[in-house]
CSV table of C-alpha atoms in Angstrom, one decimal:
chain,number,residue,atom,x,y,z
A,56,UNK,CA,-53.3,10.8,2.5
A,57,UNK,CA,-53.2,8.6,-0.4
A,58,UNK,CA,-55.7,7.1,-2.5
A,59,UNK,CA,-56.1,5.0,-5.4
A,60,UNK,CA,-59.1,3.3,-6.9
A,61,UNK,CA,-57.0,0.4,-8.6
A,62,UNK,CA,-53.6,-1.2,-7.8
A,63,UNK,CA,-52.5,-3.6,-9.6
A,64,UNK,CA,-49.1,-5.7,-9.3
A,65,UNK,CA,-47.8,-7.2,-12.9
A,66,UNK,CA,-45.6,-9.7,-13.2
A,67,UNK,CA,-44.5,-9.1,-16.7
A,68,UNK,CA,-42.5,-6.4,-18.3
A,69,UNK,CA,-45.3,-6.6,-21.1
A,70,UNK,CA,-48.5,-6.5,-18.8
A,71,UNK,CA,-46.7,-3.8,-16.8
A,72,UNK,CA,-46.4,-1.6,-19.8
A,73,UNK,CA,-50.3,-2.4,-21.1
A,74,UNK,CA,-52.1,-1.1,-17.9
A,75,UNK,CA,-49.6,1.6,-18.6
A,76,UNK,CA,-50.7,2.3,-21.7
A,77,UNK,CA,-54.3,2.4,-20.5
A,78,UNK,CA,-53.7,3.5,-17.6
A,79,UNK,CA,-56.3,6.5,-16.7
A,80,UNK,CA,-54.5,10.0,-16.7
A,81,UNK,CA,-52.6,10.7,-13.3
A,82,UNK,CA,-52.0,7.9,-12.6
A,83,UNK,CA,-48.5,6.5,-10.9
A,84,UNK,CA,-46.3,4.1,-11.6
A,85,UNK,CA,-44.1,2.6,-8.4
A,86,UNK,CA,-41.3,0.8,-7.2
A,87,UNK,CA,-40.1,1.7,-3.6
A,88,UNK,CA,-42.4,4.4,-3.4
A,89,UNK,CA,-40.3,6.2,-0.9
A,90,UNK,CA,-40.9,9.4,-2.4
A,91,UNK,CA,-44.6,9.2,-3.4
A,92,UNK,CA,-45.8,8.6,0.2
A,93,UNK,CA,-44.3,10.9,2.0
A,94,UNK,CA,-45.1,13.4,-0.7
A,95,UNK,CA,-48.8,12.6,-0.3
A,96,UNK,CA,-48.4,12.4,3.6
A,97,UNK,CA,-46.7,15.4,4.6
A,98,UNK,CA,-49.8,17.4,2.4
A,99,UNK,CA,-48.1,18.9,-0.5
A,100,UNK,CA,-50.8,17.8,-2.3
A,101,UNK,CA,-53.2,17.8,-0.5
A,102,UNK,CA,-55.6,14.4,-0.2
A,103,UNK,CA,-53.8,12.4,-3.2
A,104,UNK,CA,-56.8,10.2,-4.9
A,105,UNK,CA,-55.3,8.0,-7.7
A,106,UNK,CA,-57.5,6.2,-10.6
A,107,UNK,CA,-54.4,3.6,-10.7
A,108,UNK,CA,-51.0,2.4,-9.0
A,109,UNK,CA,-48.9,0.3,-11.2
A,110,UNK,CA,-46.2,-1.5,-8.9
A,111,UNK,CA,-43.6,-3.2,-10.8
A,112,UNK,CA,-41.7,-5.3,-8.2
A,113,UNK,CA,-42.8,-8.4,-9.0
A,114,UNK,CA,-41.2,-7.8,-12.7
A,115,UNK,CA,-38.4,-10.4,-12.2
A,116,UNK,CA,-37.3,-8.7,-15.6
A,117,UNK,CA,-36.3,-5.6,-13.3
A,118,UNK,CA,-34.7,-7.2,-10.6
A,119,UNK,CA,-30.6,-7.4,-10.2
A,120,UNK,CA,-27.7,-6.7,-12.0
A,121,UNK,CA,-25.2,-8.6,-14.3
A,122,UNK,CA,-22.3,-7.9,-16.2
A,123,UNK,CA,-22.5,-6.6,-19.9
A,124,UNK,CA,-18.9,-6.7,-21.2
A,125,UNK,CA,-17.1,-3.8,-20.3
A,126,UNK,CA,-20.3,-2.6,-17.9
A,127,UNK,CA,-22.8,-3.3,-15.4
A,128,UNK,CA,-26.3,-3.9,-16.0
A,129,UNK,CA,-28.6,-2.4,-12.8
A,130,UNK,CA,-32.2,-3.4,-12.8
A,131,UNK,CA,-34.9,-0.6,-12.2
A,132,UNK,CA,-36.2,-3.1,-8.7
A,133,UNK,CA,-32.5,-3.1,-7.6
A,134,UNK,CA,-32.2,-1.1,-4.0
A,135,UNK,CA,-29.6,1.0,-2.5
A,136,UNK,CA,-29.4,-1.7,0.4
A,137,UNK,CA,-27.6,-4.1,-2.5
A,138,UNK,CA,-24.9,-1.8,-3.0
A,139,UNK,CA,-23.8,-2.4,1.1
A,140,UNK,CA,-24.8,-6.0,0.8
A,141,UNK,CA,-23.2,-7.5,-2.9
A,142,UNK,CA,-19.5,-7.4,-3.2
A,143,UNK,CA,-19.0,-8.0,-5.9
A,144,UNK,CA,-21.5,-4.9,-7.2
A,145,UNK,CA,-19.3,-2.8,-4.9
A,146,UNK,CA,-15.8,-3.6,-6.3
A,147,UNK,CA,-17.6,-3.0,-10.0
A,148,UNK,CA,-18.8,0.0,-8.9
A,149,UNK,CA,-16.6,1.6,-6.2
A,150,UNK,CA,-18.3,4.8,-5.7
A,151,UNK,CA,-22.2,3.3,-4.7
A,152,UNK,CA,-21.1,1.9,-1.4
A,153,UNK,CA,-20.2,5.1,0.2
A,154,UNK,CA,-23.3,6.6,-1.5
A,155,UNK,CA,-25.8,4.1,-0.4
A,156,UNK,CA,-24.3,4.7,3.6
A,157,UNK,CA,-25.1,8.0,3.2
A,158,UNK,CA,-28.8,7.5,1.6
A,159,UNK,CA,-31.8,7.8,3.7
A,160,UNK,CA,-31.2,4.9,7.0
A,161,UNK,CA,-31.6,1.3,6.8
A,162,UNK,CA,-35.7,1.3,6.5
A,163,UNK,CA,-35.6,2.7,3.0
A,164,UNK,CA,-32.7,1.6,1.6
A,165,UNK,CA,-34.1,-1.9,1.8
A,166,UNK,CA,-37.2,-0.3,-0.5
A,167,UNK,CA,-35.7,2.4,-2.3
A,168,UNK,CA,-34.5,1.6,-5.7
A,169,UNK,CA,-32.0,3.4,-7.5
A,170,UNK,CA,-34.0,3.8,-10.5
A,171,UNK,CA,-36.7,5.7,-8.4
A,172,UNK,CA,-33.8,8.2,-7.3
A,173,UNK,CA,-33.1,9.4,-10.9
A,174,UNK,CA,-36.9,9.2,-12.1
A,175,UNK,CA,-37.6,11.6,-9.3
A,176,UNK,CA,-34.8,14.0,-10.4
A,177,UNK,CA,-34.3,16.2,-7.6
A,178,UNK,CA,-31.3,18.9,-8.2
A,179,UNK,CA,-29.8,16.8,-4.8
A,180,UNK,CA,-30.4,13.3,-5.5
A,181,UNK,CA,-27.6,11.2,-4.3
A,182,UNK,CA,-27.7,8.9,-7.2
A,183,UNK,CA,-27.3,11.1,-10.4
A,184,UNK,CA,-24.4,12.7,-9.4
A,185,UNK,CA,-22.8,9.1,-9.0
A,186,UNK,CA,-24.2,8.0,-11.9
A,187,UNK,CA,-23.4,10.7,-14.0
A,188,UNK,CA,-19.6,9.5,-12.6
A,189,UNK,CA,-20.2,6.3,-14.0
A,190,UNK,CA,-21.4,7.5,-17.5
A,191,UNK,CA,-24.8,6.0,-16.5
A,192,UNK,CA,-26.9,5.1,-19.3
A,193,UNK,CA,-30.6,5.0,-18.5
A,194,UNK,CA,-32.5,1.9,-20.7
A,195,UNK,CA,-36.6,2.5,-21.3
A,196,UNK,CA,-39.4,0.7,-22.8
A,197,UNK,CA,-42.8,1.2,-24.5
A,198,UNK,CA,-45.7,-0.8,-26.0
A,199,UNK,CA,-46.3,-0.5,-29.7
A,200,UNK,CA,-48.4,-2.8,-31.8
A,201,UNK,CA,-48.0,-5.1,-28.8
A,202,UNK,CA,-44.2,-4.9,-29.7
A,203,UNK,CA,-42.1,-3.4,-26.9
A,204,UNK,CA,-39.5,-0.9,-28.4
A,205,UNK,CA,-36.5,-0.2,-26.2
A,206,UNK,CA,-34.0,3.2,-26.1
A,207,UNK,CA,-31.1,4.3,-24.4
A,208,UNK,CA,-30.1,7.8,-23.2
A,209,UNK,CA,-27.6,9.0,-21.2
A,210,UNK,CA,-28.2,10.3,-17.5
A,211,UNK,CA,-26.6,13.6,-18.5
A,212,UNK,CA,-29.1,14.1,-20.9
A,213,UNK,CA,-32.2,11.9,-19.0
A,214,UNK,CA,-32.1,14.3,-16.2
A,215,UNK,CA,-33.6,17.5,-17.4
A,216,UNK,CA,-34.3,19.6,-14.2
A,217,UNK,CA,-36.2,19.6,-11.1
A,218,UNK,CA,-38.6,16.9,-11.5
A,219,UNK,CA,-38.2,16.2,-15.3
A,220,UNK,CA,-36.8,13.4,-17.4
A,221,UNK,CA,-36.7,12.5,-20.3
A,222,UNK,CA,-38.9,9.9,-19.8
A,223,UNK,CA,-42.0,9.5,-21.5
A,224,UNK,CA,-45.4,8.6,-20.5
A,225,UNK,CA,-45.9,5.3,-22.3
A,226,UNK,CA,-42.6,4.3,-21.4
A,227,UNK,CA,-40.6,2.7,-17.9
A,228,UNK,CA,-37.5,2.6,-16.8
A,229,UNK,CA,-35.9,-1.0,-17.5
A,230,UNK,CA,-32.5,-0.5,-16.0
A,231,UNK,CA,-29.5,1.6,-16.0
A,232,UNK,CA,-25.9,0.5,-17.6
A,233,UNK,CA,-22.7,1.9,-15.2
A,234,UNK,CA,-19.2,1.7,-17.0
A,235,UNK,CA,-17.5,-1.4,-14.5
A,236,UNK,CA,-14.7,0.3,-12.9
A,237,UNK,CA,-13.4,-2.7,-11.1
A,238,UNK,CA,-9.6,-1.6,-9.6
A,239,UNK,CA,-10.9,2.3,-9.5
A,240,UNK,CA,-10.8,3.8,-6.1
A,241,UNK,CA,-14.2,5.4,-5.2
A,242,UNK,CA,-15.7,7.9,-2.7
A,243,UNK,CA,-19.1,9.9,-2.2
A,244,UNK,CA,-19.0,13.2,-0.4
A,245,UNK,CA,-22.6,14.6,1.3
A,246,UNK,CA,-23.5,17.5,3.2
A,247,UNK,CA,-27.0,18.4,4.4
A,248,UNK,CA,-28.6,19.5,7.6
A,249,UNK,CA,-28.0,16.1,9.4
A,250,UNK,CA,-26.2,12.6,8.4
A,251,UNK,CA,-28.6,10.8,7.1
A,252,UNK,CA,-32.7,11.4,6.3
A,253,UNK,CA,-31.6,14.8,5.1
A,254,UNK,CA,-31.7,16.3,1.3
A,255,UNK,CA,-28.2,17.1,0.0
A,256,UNK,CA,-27.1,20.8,0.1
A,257,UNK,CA,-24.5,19.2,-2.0
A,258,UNK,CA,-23.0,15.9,-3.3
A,259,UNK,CA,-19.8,14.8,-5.0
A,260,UNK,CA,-19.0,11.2,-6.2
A,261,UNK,CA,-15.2,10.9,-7.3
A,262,UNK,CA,-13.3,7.5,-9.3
A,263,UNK,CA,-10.0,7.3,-9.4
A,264,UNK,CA,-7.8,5.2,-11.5
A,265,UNK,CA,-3.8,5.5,-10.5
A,266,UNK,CA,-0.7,4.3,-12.9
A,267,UNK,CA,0.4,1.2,-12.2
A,268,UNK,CA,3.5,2.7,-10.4
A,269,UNK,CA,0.9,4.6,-8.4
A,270,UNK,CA,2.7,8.0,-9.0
A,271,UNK,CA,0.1,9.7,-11.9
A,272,UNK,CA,-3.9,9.8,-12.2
A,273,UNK,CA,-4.5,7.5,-15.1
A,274,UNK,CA,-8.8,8.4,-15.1
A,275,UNK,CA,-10.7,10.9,-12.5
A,276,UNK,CA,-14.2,11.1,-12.7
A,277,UNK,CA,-16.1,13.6,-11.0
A,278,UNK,CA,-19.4,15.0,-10.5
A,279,UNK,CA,-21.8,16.8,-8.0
A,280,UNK,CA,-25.6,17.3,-7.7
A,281,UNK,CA,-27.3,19.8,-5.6
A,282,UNK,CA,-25.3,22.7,-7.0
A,283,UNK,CA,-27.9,23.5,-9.7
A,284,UNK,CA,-30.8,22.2,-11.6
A,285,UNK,CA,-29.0,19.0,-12.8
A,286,UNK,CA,-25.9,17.2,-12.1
A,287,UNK,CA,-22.5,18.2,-13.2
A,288,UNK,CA,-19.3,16.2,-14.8
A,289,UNK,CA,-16.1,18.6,-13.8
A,290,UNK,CA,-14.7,17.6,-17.0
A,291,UNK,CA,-12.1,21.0,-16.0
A,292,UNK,CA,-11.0,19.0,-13.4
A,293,UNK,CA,-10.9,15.4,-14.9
A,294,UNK,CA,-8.6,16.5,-17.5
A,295,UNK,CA,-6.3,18.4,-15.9
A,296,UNK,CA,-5.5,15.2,-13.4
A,297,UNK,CA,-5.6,12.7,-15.7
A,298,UNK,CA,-1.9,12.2,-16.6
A,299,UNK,CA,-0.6,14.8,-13.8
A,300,UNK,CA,1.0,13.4,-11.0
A,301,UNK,CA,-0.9,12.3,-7.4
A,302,UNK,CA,0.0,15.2,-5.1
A,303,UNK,CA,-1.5,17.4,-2.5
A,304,UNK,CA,-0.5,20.1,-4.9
A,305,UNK,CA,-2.3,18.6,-8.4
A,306,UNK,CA,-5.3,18.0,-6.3
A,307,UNK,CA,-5.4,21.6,-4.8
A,308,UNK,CA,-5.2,23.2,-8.5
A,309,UNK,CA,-8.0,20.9,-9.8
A,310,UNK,CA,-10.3,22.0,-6.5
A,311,UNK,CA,-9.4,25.5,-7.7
A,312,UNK,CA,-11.6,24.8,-10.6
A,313,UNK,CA,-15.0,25.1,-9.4
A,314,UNK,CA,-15.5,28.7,-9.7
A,315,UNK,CA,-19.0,29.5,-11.9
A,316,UNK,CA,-20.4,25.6,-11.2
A,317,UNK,CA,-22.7,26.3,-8.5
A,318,UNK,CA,-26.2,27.7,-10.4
A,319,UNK,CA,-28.3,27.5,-7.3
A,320,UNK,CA,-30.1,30.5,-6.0
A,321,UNK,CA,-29.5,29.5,-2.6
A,322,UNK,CA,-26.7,29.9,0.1
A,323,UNK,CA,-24.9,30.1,-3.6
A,324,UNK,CA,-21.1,31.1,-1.4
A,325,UNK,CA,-21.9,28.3,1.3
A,326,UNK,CA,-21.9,25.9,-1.4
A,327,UNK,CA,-19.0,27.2,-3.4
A,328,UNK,CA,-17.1,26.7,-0.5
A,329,UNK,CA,-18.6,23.1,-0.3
A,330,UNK,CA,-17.6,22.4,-3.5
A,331,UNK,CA,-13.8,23.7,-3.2
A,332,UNK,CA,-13.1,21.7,-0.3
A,333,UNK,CA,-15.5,18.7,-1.8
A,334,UNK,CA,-13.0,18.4,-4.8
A,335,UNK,CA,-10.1,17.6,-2.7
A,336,UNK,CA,-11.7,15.5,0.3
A,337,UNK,CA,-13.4,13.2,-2.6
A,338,UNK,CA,-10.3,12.7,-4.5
A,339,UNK,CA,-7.8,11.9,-1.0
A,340,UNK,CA,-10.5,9.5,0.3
A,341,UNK,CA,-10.7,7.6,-3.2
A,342,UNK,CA,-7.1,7.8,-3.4
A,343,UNK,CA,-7.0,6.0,0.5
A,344,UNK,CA,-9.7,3.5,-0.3
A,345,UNK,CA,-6.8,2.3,-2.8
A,346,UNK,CA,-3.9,2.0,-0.1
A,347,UNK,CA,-3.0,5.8,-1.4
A,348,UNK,CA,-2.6,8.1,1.3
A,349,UNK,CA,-1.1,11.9,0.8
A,350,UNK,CA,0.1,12.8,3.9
A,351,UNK,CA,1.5,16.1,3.0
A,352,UNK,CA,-2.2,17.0,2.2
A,353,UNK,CA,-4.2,19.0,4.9
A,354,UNK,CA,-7.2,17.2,5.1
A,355,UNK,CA,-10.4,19.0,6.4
A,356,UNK,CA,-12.4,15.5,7.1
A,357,UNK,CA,-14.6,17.8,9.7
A,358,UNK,CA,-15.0,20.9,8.2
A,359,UNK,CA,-18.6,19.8,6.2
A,360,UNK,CA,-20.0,17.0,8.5
């Protein structure tokens, strides 16, 4: 069970960040709280007593998302259920669709916020790998002198290992800034012990970007989570794409790539397979979502449901 002696509910970016800052040690700042209660529930913990919840959803500072020149601007309230629901959000960011079907059911997308997702930093979060896809750049704050200072740092580098960030403990989470990849084809690729309500055994996310005669890949971006500690880029695989014409056969060399990226200690050849045949089922389905279809390609759309 879960307990807390004090929860309080800001509606300011600055009060948030003051009971923060004198906020009694252990306690929690929230958002969704889809992973805190059923971490306290199922017993992990044990009873889970509190001095002080902080819940920032009233922050209308942190709600949303809007465009900031060549990127998009995601608040740290903003929920998966917005990536299904705002078109506009899902043409800018053509991978996040397919992710957010494939996160959790309908119940806690509606209250789970991205944000929350890479703050937790499991090795299988859906978000980071997409994210790291998008060149996500996490945004933080912290009160000093009653002034609130602001950094940036990228997700590559915000995302530690299991269950650390580079977060600090006078600081939150504002937002995160994705590159706006509006005319990019996008697909996320999952694989776990069910559909949905299941941790990833592994995840891709894949944007691609074709000539404008359609023949060569003029961008690829791809990364997976749940092959290691962190999320990875397969910058091996970007390049040799990028420029190289759109064929069954340029996709099967850049899945050949993969060998050495899975760092688990766990069903470490199940996932190597994963991640071969990941490669080239991310890239075809981005590729189709774009009007591209390879028909010449064997496509193994069963082979890790």
């Amino acid at each position: 069970m879960l307990y807390c002696e004090k929860y309080e509910m800001p509606e300011s970016l600055e009060c948030a960040l003051e009971l923060l800052a004198h906020a009694p040690e252990g306690s929690r700042l929230i958002a969704g709280g889809t992973d805190l209660l059923p971490w306290a529930r199922e017993g992990r913990a044990g009873d889970v007593a509190l001095p002080m919840l902080v819940d920032i959803t009233r922050v209308s500072e942190l709600d949303g998302f809007e465009p900031e020149g060549e990127k998009i601007r995601l608040g740290a309230n903003l929920v998966f259920q917005k990536f299904l629901e705002e078109k506009s959000l899902g043409n800018s960011l053509p991978c996040m669709p397919f992710c957010a079907v494939w996160f959790a059911d309908d119940q806690i997308r509606e209250q789970a916020t991205l944000v929350g997702n890479l703050v937790n930093a499991s090795p299988a979060a859906d978000g980071t790998s997409a994210m790291l896809a998008l060149n996500g750049i996490v945004e933080t704050a912290r009160l000093d002198g009653g002034k609130v200072f602001r950094r940036q740092v990228s997700v590559d580098e915000f995302v530690m290992g299991p269950g650390r960030t580079a977060l600090n403990s006078d600081e939150i989470v504002t937002g995160v800034l994705c590159d706006d990849l509006q005319g990019y084809g996008g697909a996320f690729e999952k694989v776990g012990h069910r559909r949905s309500l299941a941790i990833s055994t592994v995840c891709a996310a894949c944007l691609v970007k074709p000539s404008e005669d359609g023949r060569t890949f003029d961008d690829v971006r791809l990364a997976m989570a749940g092959i290691g500690p962190t999320p990875v880029r397969l910058i091996r695989s970007e390049m040799f794409l990028k420029g190289n014409e759109i064929s069954a056969r340029a996709i099967a060399s850049a899945s050949e790539m993969t060998a050495g990226l899975v760092k688990s200690r766990t069903r470490k050849e199940y996932r190597s397979h994963v991640v071969k045949g990941f490669i080239g089922r991310a890239i075809a389905n981005a590729l189709e979502n774009l009007g591209i279809r390879l028909p010449e390609m064997e496509r193994e759309d069963r082979a890790y449901a």
